[in-house]
Amino acid sequence: MQMNVDKEAQAVDPLIFHLTGKQPGSGKDALAGKRPALLAAYADLTRLRYDFPLVLIEGKTAGTPVRSLSSVIDDLLQKIAPPGMESEQLRKMILRIEREIRTLAAASESGHLSELWDKVATRLEQADESFGKSVRIARAALEIDGAVLDCHAGMATGLITHLWSAVQEEKAQKFRATASRLAVKLADILRADYLRSPTGRSAESLSAAVGPAHQALFDFSAMSDLLPKASPREALSENRRRRIESALAVLKGQRFFAPAAGQPRPDQAAELYSFRFDNCAAAISAYRARLPELTELVKAMSIAELESDGAYIDGKHDVIFSGFDAGSLSPHDTALFPDYLITLGKDGASFDKAALMTALSSEAPLKILVNIDDLVEESPTGDGHIASDVRSAQLASLATGLGEVFVVQSASSNLYQLRERLQRGLSFGGPALFSVFSGVAAQAGSLPLYLSAAAAMQSRTFPAFSYDPSAGSDMASRFSLENNPQVDADWTVHAFEYADPQMQRIKQESAFTFVDFLVCDPRRHGHFVAVPRGFGIERMIPVAQWIAQPSDQSSDKVPYVVATGSDNVLFRAIVDERAISAARRCLETWHRLQEFGGVHNSHAERLLKREREIWEEQKRQELASLQPAAVAAPAVAAPASTPAQPAAATQPEVAAAPERSPDEAYIETERCSTCNECTQINDRMFTYNANKQAYIADIKAGTYAQLVEAAESCQLGIIHPGKPINKGEPGLEDLIKRAEPFL
Ligand code: SF4
């Protein structure tokens, strides 16, 4: 890449533009078709093996319902073409197919992995016959299939719906196993009662039980007479039979779970409930309307359990179940049933943020996905300032404040990395919010959505974090800054290389800031102007450095950002003050998140400082109490002929440290903090005195190298290694150099 300036950009005064954001004339888009320079390496994503596209695995998932295409192909290669000369050709072919599938997915071609594979393989085989047989072997070994999903606008919806379905299917399997076990037991009780009854033992009933094929072989009247008659005590009471029949009917008629594949639903059963919604109000209203039915089902299952165990006690349990209502449901009960998946903001649709917060406060089992495709907006005051889109970008932070909501915030580019966190949130017993930035809504000249989303996370505009109320009782257990890059730093910093106008290679580090994120969005290009010819680099400051200096500092310099276009020529653009202010606010928000995540926590740092001061004061007092004799001595020895300084003679003063030769090795023992660093290196050379402070006990008990190492390890810098005693010790020249700062 080469650095350049815009030769047409001469009419703009950089300082005035920076302060006012106004440029003469029509306001040319200086960044049209450009992207942040740090993204220059990602011109063609289809050539990269990265997290996308995804494969949403169908059938048996072994707890992994989603994989990256690359990981699926890696497994395949390992299986049929492990590294080695003989399989090199096959490896190349399979990797070529992977790249072609990635290209199809990037072009929004939908389909299952098997379909896309066949499509690509057929095309490649037509062009090159050598692809034929080998690739068919690979295809046969491909055991995984499912929809292929690239990082497009609907990716978050597709992925989270798929993961949600997997969680619901797990619940359905558990419910079906329990419900069918209970239904069989209840039916058995009723059947046994019927068979004992006069009707059950009648000739007609016995004949019907045998079936038409063998009816002629038996005398059912005689058989009926031979069977003993049941006593009334053995028959089910009317009350109990009705109770069991009622519980069985509720189990069979439930509308929450579909029967297992291939199993019919009862003829009269009402339509199954749907649990997918596109607005919160409808989901809440459905949840409330279904609550009585859910309560009846839980009650029926509880009765069925007691009945099947023969543990139902009429007097006791009748009372309990007569008052059983929605308030009797425990979180464990509701967790058995499907969660309501609500998808908001799909395809840029607006949604009611107030209703969202109300829904999250409801404790209903709602799993809400919010798709966000814009993170900044021009201020509603119309003054040209940039405002963070509080109503969208801050939703996750607001939900975290509710305390009992599972929250995940992430750019879509990072969702595969957070897949386990998503699964955990979808399995959480209460409400959960997934706030996902899917990249800047497609604009002419904007970046691929994957890059736009990744830029939001890299630039701290939309950092990833999660909040899991079930992880513990304190913030440290619940809050995680997840996998944000360089989490300790203000901005992420990356190595960057380019050629200057003299074609000299320049290597430097460059921060990726909120302003770089604005470069990714053509709608925000009004905040930039090209550097006019003749405006020297000495009058410009990179954005990160500019932001780090006090905001009120007057300067005749301006902040700039570096971008690049398809020609790979670097281009500096001057940034207006409104974009800088927005970047400062972005950084403040990031600092707050850092504190939540325990990074640069101001409370902890303040506490640490206070504790250090207390500790230092204690040490100072201990030292003072240990040196009374040394303090008193000069006062006593002071000559009588110094009356001009009587006060000084009575003032306590610290004994002067003995003059030391720089050649001598010693420790400033009275300053030692007993950290053990030196004694761990050599506990014969370094020993503690009675006051638990280190001194050099035997300089010959170790090497000069150990002395120097101890001096470098001592955090207080109080070990002075002096000059080596053993002039024959190897590596002395280097050791003496290392010792110099401590002499
Ligand atoms: S390394 Fe320094 S502070 Fe630590 S015990 Fe040794 S002399 Fe003391």
Coordinates of N, CA and C in Angstrom, one line a residue, residues 47 216 393 584:
R47 N -11.8 -15.9 0.1 CA -10.5 -16.6 0.0 C -10.0 -16.9 1.4
A216 N -64.7 -67.8 17.6 CA -65.5 -69.0 17.5 C -64.9 -70.1 18.3
A393 N -28.7 0.4 20.7 CA -27.3 -0.1 21.1 C -27.2 -0.3 22.6
R584 N -15.4 9.9 21.9 CA -15.1 10.0 23.4 C -16.2 9.4 24.2

